[in-house]
Amino acid sequence: MNIHEYQAKAVLKTFGVPVPHGVLANDVDAAVAACGELGGAVWVVKAQIHAGGRGKAGGVRICHSEAEVGEAARALLGHKLVTKQTGGGGKLVHKVYIEEGLNIAREFYLSLLVDRENECISFVVSPAGGMDIEGVAAETPEKIMTLAEQPTADVCRKMALFLGLEGAQVTDFTRLIESLHTAFQSKDASMIELNPLVLTAEEQLIALDAKFIVDDNALYRQAALLDLRDFSEEEPRETEAAEFGLNYIALDGNIGCMVNGAGLAMATMDMIQIKGAQAANFLDVGGGVTVDAVCEAFKLLFSDAHVKAVLVNIFGGIVRCDIIANGLLEAIKTHPMRVPVVMRLVGTNEKEGRKIVKDAGLDVRWADDLDQAASMAAQAAC
Ligand code: GDP
Ligand code: MN
């Protein structure tokens, strides 16, 4: 689960991570009022969306008067911001965060992430901060250092020197790493990224930007973080699917897929691609699926305007084919089959499943195997 920058900074602050003073604003008046609250003469208005790349897209605006802050807030609030990370549709800005402007001397990149290969929390640092780190990795990989080590004083010093820090800055950096490491562990983060971490003209190390991702599997014991969840930032279909225990991820193609098992779902997507088409989603209905959940899954597919054909690929084991068939019958009561449905239904209760669909007189196109099913779906969708 992702949280907003302002929330990430509030969480990190409680662990002693230095962050700029800031005020959240839901409307223009509140944004202007924030200037007085913060004091100073320079403010930064930052669009709060679950995506980076805001700076280059006009989502981070440096202002030198209250009037400018008002204008910036007006330009952002209620408008969609399209960044490199939002996709073409962009994201609607509901809130802006107003921060005191800082005198930035240098910008660094710093992140902590779960490193499965090395079974530890790894640190990634770069003196080329504030930019898109993938670009730095591609063009100047020597500017990135990754350390799969415990953050001992020596390790912190190594990172600090790589960043070109010196003297008291090294001590500050070590303290910062300790705070971040503690926050990472106690909040069950899977990633914390400060891009940039800045050194100000006054030689303060400050987290100017913060991204914080919490491990979904730990949310049950992170109630305070769960409260920070912003459903308006999430794909509504994914949220809906999750409520029914379905593993659903929206994609860009036009063939809606319903499959049991993550491996089979991926094989199905590959096969669709081989046939020259694209899946509209990944959907694993899982093992102990009920008629209600299958019904919900079909509704998700039928109500998706991008979907031009549906491919059902069920290899019945624990999932029974009659459950899938009954789920379909339930769904079409409210969501008519407005696109061709190709079914490959084999395994447990295969005969019963087919009979249920046929007896209902549904115009379903039957396939004997996945290869044929993918071809039929690709043809139907084009
Ligand atoms: P992102 O583009 O979504 O990652 O947003 P960031 O929070 O990283 O901001 C983008 C850039 O805006 C930073 O790299 C800075 O260069 C600049 N910026 C943000 N806050 C300030 C500030 O207080 N003062 C100055 N001078 N620049 C800022
Ligand atoms: Mn950033």
GROMACS .gro file of N, CA, C and O in nm, residues 102-108 163-166 169 172 196-208:
model
  104
  102LEU      N    1   1.314   2.576   0.080
  102LEU     CA    2   1.447   2.557   0.138
  102LEU      C    3   1.553   2.604   0.039
  102LEU      O    4   1.531   2.607  -0.082
  103ASN      N    5   1.670   2.641   0.094
  103ASN     CA    6   1.783   2.674   0.008
  103ASN      C    7   1.862   2.547  -0.016
  103ASN      O    8   1.936   2.501   0.070
  104ILE      N    9   1.842   2.490  -0.133
  104ILE     CA   10   1.902   2.360  -0.159
  104ILE      C   11   2.044   2.375  -0.213
  104ILE      O   12   2.066   2.442  -0.313
  105ALA      N   13   2.138   2.311  -0.143
  105ALA     CA   14   2.277   2.313  -0.192
  105ALA      C   15   2.302   2.189  -0.279
  105ALA      O   16   2.359   2.198  -0.387
  106ARG      N   17   2.257   2.073  -0.230
  106ARG     CA   18   2.278   1.950  -0.307
  106ARG      C   19   2.158   1.857  -0.290
  106ARG      O   20   2.090   1.859  -0.188
  107GLU      N   21   2.133   1.776  -0.393
  107GLU     CA   22   2.022   1.679  -0.389
  107GLU      C   23   2.078   1.537  -0.402
  107GLU      O   24   2.156   1.510  -0.493
  108PHE      N   25   2.038   1.450  -0.312
  108PHE     CA   26   2.083   1.311  -0.315
  108PHE      C   27   1.964   1.217  -0.333
  108PHE      O   28   1.850   1.255  -0.310
  163LEU      N   29   2.848   1.000  -0.105
  163LEU     CA   30   2.766   1.117  -0.138
  163LEU      C   31   2.846   1.247  -0.131
  163LEU      O   32   2.795   1.353  -0.166
  164GLY      N   33   2.970   1.236  -0.081
  164GLY     CA   34   3.053   1.357  -0.071
  164GLY      C   35   3.026   1.439   0.054
  164GLY      O   36   3.056   1.558   0.060
  165LEU      N   37   2.966   1.374   0.155
  165LEU     CA   38   2.942   1.445   0.281
  165LEU      C   39   3.069   1.445   0.364
  165LEU      O   40   3.155   1.359   0.347
  166GLU      N   41   3.078   1.541   0.453
  166GLU     CA   42   3.199   1.547   0.537
  166GLU      C   43   3.169   1.604   0.675
  166GLU      O   44   3.065   1.668   0.695
  169GLN      N   45   2.829   1.647   0.888
  169GLN     CA   46   2.726   1.593   0.797
  169GLN      C   47   2.723   1.441   0.803
  169GLN      O   48   2.617   1.380   0.789
  172ASP      N   49   2.528   1.341   1.104
  172ASP     CA   50   2.386   1.362   1.078
  172ASP      C   51   2.330   1.253   0.986
  172ASP      O   52   2.220   1.203   1.006
  196PRO      N   53   1.438   1.398  -0.370
  196PRO     CA   54   1.572   1.399  -0.311
  196PRO      C   55   1.572   1.409  -0.157
  196PRO      O   56   1.479   1.457  -0.096
  197LEU      N   57   1.686   1.362  -0.103
  197LEU     CA   58   1.729   1.400   0.031
  197LEU      C   59   1.819   1.521   0.001
  197LEU      O   60   1.901   1.513  -0.091
  198VAL      N   61   1.799   1.631   0.071
  198VAL     CA   62   1.882   1.747   0.036
  198VAL      C   63   1.974   1.791   0.149
  198VAL      O   64   1.948   1.766   0.267
  199LEU      N   65   2.082   1.855   0.107
  199LEU     CA   66   2.169   1.926   0.199
  199LEU      C   67   2.139   2.073   0.172
  199LEU      O   68   2.148   2.119   0.058
  200THR      N   69   2.096   2.145   0.275
  200THR     CA   70   2.060   2.285   0.253
  200THR      C   71   2.186   2.373   0.264
  200THR      O   72   2.293   2.326   0.307
  201ALA      N   73   2.170   2.498   0.225
  201ALA     CA   74   2.282   2.593   0.235
  201ALA      C   75   2.327   2.606   0.380
  201ALA      O   76   2.443   2.637   0.408
  202GLU      N   77   2.234   2.576   0.472
  202GLU     CA   78   2.267   2.582   0.615
  202GLU      C   79   2.323   2.449   0.664
  202GLU      O   80   2.337   2.426   0.785
  203GLU      N   81   2.354   2.360   0.570
  203GLU     CA   82   2.414   2.229   0.599
  203GLU      C   83   2.324   2.135   0.679
  203GLU      O   84   2.371   2.054   0.758
  204GLN      N   85   2.193   2.149   0.658
  204GLN     CA   86   2.100   2.054   0.721
  204GLN      C   87   2.064   1.947   0.618
  204GLN      O   88   2.043   1.978   0.502
  205LEU      N   89   2.059   1.822   0.664
  205LEU     CA   90   2.011   1.714   0.578
  205LEU      C   91   1.860   1.703   0.598
  205LEU      O   92   1.815   1.681   0.712
  206ILE      N   93   1.784   1.717   0.493
  206ILE     CA   94   1.638   1.715   0.506
  206ILE      C   95   1.574   1.629   0.397
  206ILE      O   96   1.616   1.633   0.281
  207ALA      N   97   1.474   1.552   0.437
  207ALA     CA   98   1.400   1.470   0.340
  207ALA      C   99   1.304   1.561   0.265
  207ALA      O  100   1.199   1.598   0.316
  208LEU      N  101   1.339   1.598   0.143
  208LEU     CA  102   1.256   1.693   0.068
  208LEU      C  103   1.137   1.623   0.003
  208LEU      O  104   1.032   1.681  -0.018
   0.00000   0.00000   0.00000
